[in-house]
mmCIF file of C-alpha atoms and ligand atoms in Angstrom:
data_model
loop_
_atom_site.group_PDB
_atom_site.id
_atom_site.type_symbol
_atom_site.label_atom_id
_atom_site.label_comp_id
_atom_site.label_asym_id
_atom_site.label_seq_id
_atom_site.Cartn_x
_atom_site.Cartn_y
_atom_site.Cartn_z
ATOM 1 C CA MET A 11 -3.174 -27.303 -9.740
ATOM 2 C CA ASP A 12 -3.621 -29.782 -6.968
ATOM 3 C CA SER A 13 -1.509 -28.395 -4.156
ATOM 4 C CA VAL A 14 -3.080 -26.911 -1.034
ATOM 5 C CA VAL A 15 -1.936 -23.430 -2.064
ATOM 6 C CA THR A 16 -3.092 -23.506 -5.695
ATOM 7 C CA LYS A 17 -6.487 -24.988 -4.757
ATOM 8 C CA ILE A 18 -7.082 -22.190 -2.255
ATOM 9 C CA ILE A 19 -5.958 -19.413 -4.601
ATOM 10 C CA ASP A 20 -7.824 -20.844 -7.598
ATOM 11 C CA GLY A 21 -11.032 -21.191 -5.572
ATOM 12 C CA PHE A 22 -10.724 -17.715 -4.071
ATOM 13 C CA CYS A 23 -10.047 -16.066 -7.450
ATOM 14 C CA LYS A 24 -12.953 -17.876 -9.170
ATOM 15 C CA LYS A 25 -15.357 -16.985 -6.359
ATOM 16 C CA ASN A 26 -14.325 -13.338 -6.356
ATOM 17 C CA GLY A 27 -13.957 -12.694 -10.079
ATOM 18 C CA ILE A 28 -10.179 -12.254 -9.998
ATOM 19 C CA ALA A 29 -8.647 -13.145 -13.365
ATOM 20 C CA LEU A 30 -5.424 -15.099 -12.900
ATOM 21 C CA SER A 31 -3.840 -17.539 -15.344
ATOM 22 C CA ASP A 32 -3.127 -21.122 -14.256
ATOM 23 C CA GLU A 33 0.568 -20.337 -14.509
ATOM 24 C CA ALA A 34 0.242 -17.318 -12.228
ATOM 25 C CA ILE A 35 -1.731 -19.379 -9.722
ATOM 26 C CA CYS A 36 0.957 -22.096 -9.752
ATOM 27 C CA ASP A 37 3.583 -19.447 -8.993
ATOM 28 C CA PHE A 38 1.947 -18.990 -5.592
ATOM 29 C CA ASP A 39 3.296 -22.449 -4.745
ATOM 30 C CA LYS A 40 6.787 -21.196 -5.506
ATOM 31 C CA LEU A 41 6.196 -18.061 -3.450
ATOM 32 C CA CYS A 42 4.882 -20.074 -0.495
ATOM 33 C CA ALA A 43 7.903 -22.400 -0.532
ATOM 34 C CA LEU A 44 10.238 -19.427 -0.716
ATOM 35 C CA LEU A 45 8.506 -17.669 2.193
ATOM 36 C CA LEU A 46 8.525 -20.744 4.436
ATOM 37 C CA GLU A 47 12.131 -21.533 3.557
ATOM 38 C CA PHE A 48 13.275 -17.974 4.310
ATOM 39 C CA ASN A 49 11.124 -17.911 7.443
ATOM 40 C CA ALA A 50 13.003 -20.908 8.848
ATOM 41 C CA HIS A 51 16.077 -18.705 9.388
ATOM 42 C CA THR A 52 14.713 -15.147 9.304
ATOM 43 C CA ASN A 53 11.594 -14.190 11.197
ATOM 44 C CA LEU A 54 9.130 -12.922 8.578
ATOM 45 C CA THR A 55 5.758 -14.290 9.600
ATOM 46 C CA ALA A 56 4.130 -16.177 12.452
ATOM 47 C CA ILE A 57 2.156 -18.220 9.910
ATOM 48 C CA LYS A 58 4.149 -21.348 9.221
ATOM 49 C CA ASP A 59 1.846 -23.677 7.272
ATOM 50 C CA GLU A 60 0.899 -23.652 3.599
ATOM 51 C CA GLU A 61 -2.837 -23.337 4.184
ATOM 52 C CA GLY A 62 -2.330 -20.408 6.541
ATOM 53 C CA VAL A 63 -0.005 -18.650 4.103
ATOM 54 C CA ALA A 64 -2.420 -19.184 1.191
ATOM 55 C CA ILE A 65 -5.442 -17.891 3.117
ATOM 56 C CA LYS A 66 -4.027 -15.244 5.453
ATOM 57 C CA HIS A 67 -1.297 -13.817 3.240
ATOM 58 C CA PHE A 68 -2.077 -14.578 -0.418
ATOM 59 C CA ALA A 69 -5.889 -14.564 -0.630
ATOM 60 C CA ASP A 70 -6.144 -11.714 1.865
ATOM 61 C CA SER A 71 -3.715 -9.613 -0.192
ATOM 62 C CA LEU A 72 -5.501 -10.370 -3.483
ATOM 63 C CA ALA A 73 -8.869 -9.298 -2.047
ATOM 64 C CA ALA A 74 -8.549 -5.728 -3.355
ATOM 65 C CA LEU A 75 -8.638 -7.126 -6.907
ATOM 66 C CA SER A 76 -12.171 -8.417 -6.487
ATOM 67 C CA PHE A 77 -13.317 -4.795 -6.348
ATOM 68 C CA ASP A 78 -12.493 -2.320 -9.023
ATOM 69 C CA LEU A 79 -10.046 -0.331 -6.875
ATOM 70 C CA ILE A 80 -6.755 -0.338 -8.766
ATOM 71 C CA PRO A 81 -6.884 1.248 -12.258
ATOM 72 C CA GLU A 82 -4.667 -0.063 -15.036
ATOM 73 C CA ASN A 83 -0.992 0.989 -14.930
ATOM 74 C CA SER A 84 -1.331 2.438 -11.435
ATOM 75 C CA LYS A 85 1.697 3.458 -9.438
ATOM 76 C CA VAL A 86 1.215 1.704 -6.107
ATOM 77 C CA ILE A 87 3.053 1.950 -2.767
ATOM 78 C CA ASP A 88 2.818 -0.702 -0.045
ATOM 79 C CA ILE A 89 3.567 0.957 3.280
ATOM 80 C CA GLY A 90 5.050 -1.334 5.948
ATOM 81 C CA CYS A 91 4.957 -4.245 3.495
ATOM 82 C CA GLY A 92 7.011 -6.595 5.681
ATOM 83 C CA ALA A 93 7.521 -9.737 3.617
ATOM 84 C CA GLY A 94 5.465 -8.170 0.813
ATOM 85 C CA PHE A 95 1.834 -8.178 1.901
ATOM 86 C CA PRO A 96 -0.398 -7.103 0.342
ATOM 87 C CA GLY A 97 1.816 -5.662 -2.437
ATOM 88 C CA LEU A 98 3.567 -8.835 -3.583
ATOM 89 C CA PRO A 99 0.470 -10.874 -4.543
ATOM 90 C CA LEU A 100 -1.023 -7.724 -6.083
ATOM 91 C CA ALA A 101 2.112 -7.077 -8.171
ATOM 92 C CA HIS A 102 2.215 -10.725 -9.244
ATOM 93 C CA ALA A 103 -1.434 -10.807 -10.279
ATOM 94 C CA ARG A 104 -1.408 -7.367 -11.939
ATOM 95 C CA ARG A 105 1.699 -7.044 -14.123
ATOM 96 C CA ASP A 106 0.451 -3.675 -15.437
ATOM 97 C CA ILE A 107 0.949 -1.888 -12.100
ATOM 98 C CA SER A 108 4.273 -0.736 -10.662
ATOM 99 C CA VAL A 109 4.744 -1.340 -6.950
ATOM 100 C CA THR A 110 7.082 0.376 -4.509
ATOM 101 C CA PHE A 111 7.643 -1.683 -1.373
ATOM 102 C CA LEU A 112 8.452 0.349 1.737
ATOM 103 C CA ASP A 113 9.437 -1.052 5.119
ATOM 104 C CA SER A 114 11.776 0.033 7.895
ATOM 105 C CA THR A 115 12.929 -3.575 8.499
ATOM 106 C CA ALA A 116 15.612 -4.272 5.913
ATOM 107 C CA LYS A 117 15.633 -8.074 6.270
ATOM 108 C CA LYS A 118 11.919 -8.287 5.446
ATOM 109 C CA LEU A 119 12.338 -6.050 2.447
ATOM 110 C CA LYS A 120 15.245 -8.245 1.324
ATOM 111 C CA PHE A 121 12.888 -11.187 1.187
ATOM 112 C CA THR A 122 10.349 -9.166 -0.795
ATOM 113 C CA GLU A 123 13.049 -8.219 -3.285
ATOM 114 C CA LYS A 124 14.188 -11.831 -3.616
ATOM 115 C CA ALA A 125 10.601 -12.995 -4.162
ATOM 116 C CA CYS A 126 10.039 -10.316 -6.819
ATOM 117 C CA ASN A 127 13.211 -11.452 -8.608
ATOM 118 C CA GLU A 128 12.065 -15.092 -8.517
ATOM 119 C CA LEU A 129 8.667 -14.180 -9.962
ATOM 120 C CA GLY A 130 10.051 -11.738 -12.518
ATOM 121 C CA ILE A 131 8.330 -8.733 -10.954
ATOM 122 C CA LYS A 132 9.976 -5.350 -11.504
ATOM 123 C CA ALA A 133 9.520 -3.212 -8.413
ATOM 124 C CA ASN A 134 11.145 -0.565 -6.215
ATOM 125 C CA PHE A 135 12.287 -1.098 -2.642
ATOM 126 C CA LEU A 136 12.582 1.539 0.056
ATOM 127 C CA PRO A 137 14.167 0.353 3.330
ATOM 128 C CA VAL A 138 13.082 3.393 5.341
ATOM 129 C CA ARG A 139 10.467 4.637 7.767
ATOM 130 C CA ALA A 140 7.441 6.006 5.920
ATOM 131 C CA GLU A 141 7.417 9.318 7.811
ATOM 132 C CA GLU A 142 11.074 9.927 6.933
ATOM 133 C CA VAL A 143 10.532 9.985 3.164
ATOM 134 C CA SER A 144 6.960 11.120 2.630
ATOM 135 C CA SER A 145 7.982 14.784 2.511
ATOM 136 C CA ASP A 146 10.609 14.051 -0.133
ATOM 137 C CA LYS A 147 9.475 15.495 -3.492
ATOM 138 C CA LYS A 148 10.249 12.155 -5.163
ATOM 139 C CA TYR A 149 7.527 10.416 -3.183
ATOM 140 C CA ARG A 150 5.138 13.027 -1.850
ATOM 141 C CA GLU A 151 1.768 12.737 -3.572
ATOM 142 C CA GLY A 152 3.579 10.517 -6.076
ATOM 143 C CA PHE A 153 1.333 7.421 -6.088
ATOM 144 C CA ASP A 154 -2.093 6.592 -7.510
ATOM 145 C CA ILE A 155 -2.701 4.000 -4.837
ATOM 146 C CA ALA A 156 -1.316 3.296 -1.370
ATOM 147 C CA VAL A 157 -2.045 -0.007 0.363
ATOM 148 C CA SER A 158 -1.147 -1.097 3.866
ATOM 149 C CA ARG A 159 -1.879 -4.018 6.172
ATOM 150 C CA ALA A 160 -1.222 -4.585 9.882
ATOM 151 C CA VAL A 161 1.072 -1.590 10.393
ATOM 152 C CA ALA A 162 -0.628 0.817 12.821
ATOM 153 C CA SER A 163 -3.996 1.942 14.154
ATOM 154 C CA LEU A 164 -6.002 3.735 11.490
ATOM 155 C CA PRO A 165 -5.405 7.367 12.584
ATOM 156 C CA VAL A 166 -1.623 6.744 12.598
ATOM 157 C CA LEU A 167 -1.784 4.742 9.393
ATOM 158 C CA LEU A 168 -3.641 7.530 7.609
ATOM 159 C CA GLU A 169 -1.002 10.052 8.654
ATOM 160 C CA LEU A 170 1.766 7.708 7.467
ATOM 161 C CA SER A 171 0.108 6.830 4.162
ATOM 162 C CA LEU A 172 -1.973 9.700 2.784
ATOM 163 C CA PRO A 173 1.014 12.019 2.124
ATOM 164 C CA PHE A 174 2.147 9.508 -0.548
ATOM 165 C CA VAL A 175 -1.186 9.549 -2.424
ATOM 166 C CA LYS A 176 -1.893 11.896 -5.348
ATOM 167 C CA VAL A 177 -5.011 14.032 -5.284
ATOM 168 C CA GLY A 178 -7.637 11.834 -6.955
ATOM 169 C CA GLY A 179 -5.811 8.684 -5.799
ATOM 170 C CA THR A 180 -6.877 6.041 -3.301
ATOM 171 C CA PHE A 181 -5.666 4.641 -0.005
ATOM 172 C CA ILE A 182 -6.741 1.095 0.858
ATOM 173 C CA ALA A 183 -6.298 -0.016 4.481
ATOM 174 C CA TYR A 184 -6.517 -3.778 4.982
ATOM 175 C CA LYS A 185 -8.025 -4.473 8.405
ATOM 176 C CA ALA A 186 -8.639 -7.814 10.074
ATOM 177 C CA THR A 187 -10.838 -6.676 12.958
ATOM 178 C CA GLY A 188 -12.370 -3.552 14.440
ATOM 179 C CA ALA A 189 -12.649 -1.597 11.184
ATOM 180 C CA ALA A 190 -15.763 0.323 12.257
ATOM 181 C CA GLU A 191 -14.223 1.377 15.582
ATOM 182 C CA GLU A 192 -10.987 2.466 13.924
ATOM 183 C CA LEU A 193 -12.922 4.453 11.379
ATOM 184 C CA GLU A 194 -14.788 6.219 14.166
ATOM 185 C CA MET A 195 -11.400 7.066 15.770
ATOM 186 C CA SER A 196 -10.254 8.579 12.454
ATOM 187 C CA LYS A 197 -13.096 11.053 11.952
ATOM 188 C CA ASN A 198 -10.787 14.058 12.403
ATOM 189 C CA ALA A 199 -7.715 12.599 10.727
ATOM 190 C CA VAL A 200 -9.371 11.890 7.364
ATOM 191 C CA PRO A 201 -10.311 15.490 6.387
ATOM 192 C CA MET A 202 -7.232 16.993 8.093
ATOM 193 C CA LEU A 203 -5.005 14.899 5.844
ATOM 194 C CA GLY A 204 -6.911 15.866 2.679
ATOM 195 C CA ALA A 205 -8.970 12.710 2.270
ATOM 196 C CA LYS A 206 -12.541 11.498 2.197
ATOM 197 C CA TYR A 207 -13.805 8.133 3.455
ATOM 198 C CA VAL A 208 -15.421 6.290 0.564
ATOM 199 C CA LYS A 209 -16.520 2.849 1.763
ATOM 200 C CA THR A 210 -15.756 -0.323 3.660
ATOM 201 C CA LEU A 211 -15.638 -3.520 1.615
ATOM 202 C CA GLU A 212 -16.133 -6.829 3.375
ATOM 203 C CA VAL A 213 -14.039 -9.828 2.391
ATOM 204 C CA ASP A 214 -14.689 -13.481 3.256
ATOM 205 C CA LEU A 215 -11.418 -15.361 3.194
ATOM 206 C CA PRO A 216 -11.421 -19.015 2.083
ATOM 207 C CA GLU A 217 -12.574 -21.511 4.694
ATOM 208 C CA GLY A 218 -9.726 -23.244 6.508
ATOM 209 C CA ILE A 219 -9.469 -26.952 7.183
ATOM 210 C CA ASP A 220 -10.826 -26.263 10.697
ATOM 211 C CA GLY A 221 -14.022 -24.881 9.132
ATOM 212 C CA GLU A 222 -13.204 -21.324 10.182
ATOM 213 C CA THR A 223 -13.874 -18.433 7.786
ATOM 214 C CA LEU A 224 -12.177 -15.114 8.494
ATOM 215 C CA HIS A 225 -13.956 -11.891 7.622
ATOM 216 C CA HIS A 226 -11.701 -8.962 6.809
ATOM 217 C CA SER A 227 -12.362 -5.407 5.656
ATOM 218 C CA LEU A 228 -10.879 -3.016 3.165
ATOM 219 C CA LEU A 229 -11.290 0.618 4.127
ATOM 220 C CA VAL A 230 -11.188 2.858 1.087
ATOM 221 C CA PHE A 231 -10.250 6.560 1.183
ATOM 222 C CA LYS A 232 -10.035 9.052 -1.666
ATOM 223 C CA LYS A 233 -7.480 11.861 -1.633
ATOM 224 C CA VAL A 234 -9.413 15.042 -2.375
ATOM 225 C CA LYS A 235 -6.777 17.714 -1.694
ATOM 226 C CA ASN A 236 -3.094 17.970 -0.873
ATOM 227 C CA THR A 237 -2.013 16.855 2.578
ATOM 228 C CA PRO A 238 -0.859 19.950 4.543
ATOM 229 C CA ALA A 239 2.946 20.181 4.768
ATOM 230 C CA GLN A 240 3.016 19.741 8.566
ATOM 231 C CA PHE A 241 2.006 16.075 8.123
ATOM 232 C CA PRO A 242 3.272 13.536 8.860
ATOM 233 C CA ARG A 243 4.494 14.526 12.303
ATOM 234 C CA ARG A 244 7.180 12.599 14.160
ATOM 235 C CA TYR A 245 6.076 9.020 14.857
ATOM 236 C CA ALA A 246 6.054 9.413 18.639
ATOM 237 C CA GLN A 247 3.719 12.375 18.279
ATOM 238 C CA MET A 248 1.393 10.564 15.875
ATOM 239 C CA VAL A 249 1.019 7.776 18.403
ATOM 240 C CA LYS A 250 0.825 10.007 21.491
ATOM 241 C CA LYS A 251 -1.600 12.519 19.977
ATOM 242 C CA PRO A 252 -3.466 10.918 17.088
ATOM 243 C CA LEU A 253 -5.239 13.503 14.922
HETATM 244 N N1 SAM B 8 2.186 -5.538 5.886
HETATM 245 C C1 SAM B 8 2.838 -6.785 6.268
HETATM 246 C C2 SAM B 8 1.833 -7.874 6.494
HETATM 247 O O1 SAM B 8 0.645 -7.581 6.607
HETATM 248 O O2 SAM B 8 2.239 -9.058 6.548
HETATM 249 C C3 SAM B 8 3.723 -6.593 7.492
HETATM 250 C C4 SAM B 8 2.994 -6.299 8.759
HETATM 251 S S1 SAM B 8 4.079 -6.188 10.158
HETATM 252 C C5 SAM B 8 3.024 -6.585 11.462
HETATM 253 C C6 SAM B 8 4.297 -4.430 10.294
HETATM 254 C C7 SAM B 8 5.404 -3.922 9.423
HETATM 255 O O3 SAM B 8 5.320 -2.514 9.364
HETATM 256 C C8 SAM B 8 6.785 -4.280 9.921
HETATM 257 O O4 SAM B 8 7.498 -4.953 8.905
HETATM 258 C C9 SAM B 8 7.414 -2.939 10.280
HETATM 259 O O5 SAM B 8 8.803 -2.906 10.005
HETATM 260 C C10 SAM B 8 6.635 -1.977 9.393
HETATM 261 N N2 SAM B 8 6.515 -0.603 9.886
HETATM 262 C C11 SAM B 8 5.932 -0.185 11.042
HETATM 263 N N3 SAM B 8 5.975 1.165 11.135
HETATM 264 C C12 SAM B 8 6.605 1.600 10.014
HETATM 265 C C13 SAM B 8 6.962 2.901 9.527
HETATM 266 N N4 SAM B 8 6.679 3.989 10.223
HETATM 267 N N5 SAM B 8 7.589 2.982 8.336
HETATM 268 C C14 SAM B 8 7.892 1.869 7.635
HETATM 269 N N6 SAM B 8 7.584 0.611 8.049
HETATM 270 C C15 SAM B 8 6.948 0.491 9.219
#
């Protein structure tokens, strides 16, 4: 375990109490190579160096595992997963959970599927817009946990995501900056969609070679009652008139 990627992941997991075997940590090397190789011909991520991928994609995604947020055998959905973040590192580290990857951009989801195959992860893939399937009985209130990163502002994200979460389940929004302000903007949306704000968890990402440490947040919401049937609205309306 002496590559840039494995050193970063190993250090981050040890510091944050995330149990990961040496073999699983080494697989992040494979995943990084695959991502950068695919990214050379298909635009998946603006991060193009191993250190950046390890810190900003892998460690950031794994952060939820340092808090006791995802119960054993949970059914998880990653909304707007892109190239599989945060769901792919979570599914790799936690083989007990089943992850559904949802994204409207088929080429990104294709990469996620390829990466899952390479790592031997069984998962489901939905190449659709979230608001187009969340009223479908197959998916509505069908997941214990929803996760999402860098998809929309929090009021819009809550409307896109909470319909998928079972009553008693959890929605985890990964936010890089401005979590408190976004939460303030979501004061109406949270109860209207049947949820309760639980807490904000702060995450220190590993220090980069430039000495910079990024501080990210996980916003945690509990679903306390069913989301009313009129939600989600059409995307344009969600954006134009956030709840
Ligand atoms: N979550 C990934 C990450 O953090 O690396 C990808 C973030 S990328 C900036 C935003 C992604 O959200 C894009 O892949 C886009 O296709 C997807 N997306 C945006 N709105 C969506 C919607 N309504 N339904 C499904 N996917 C959506």
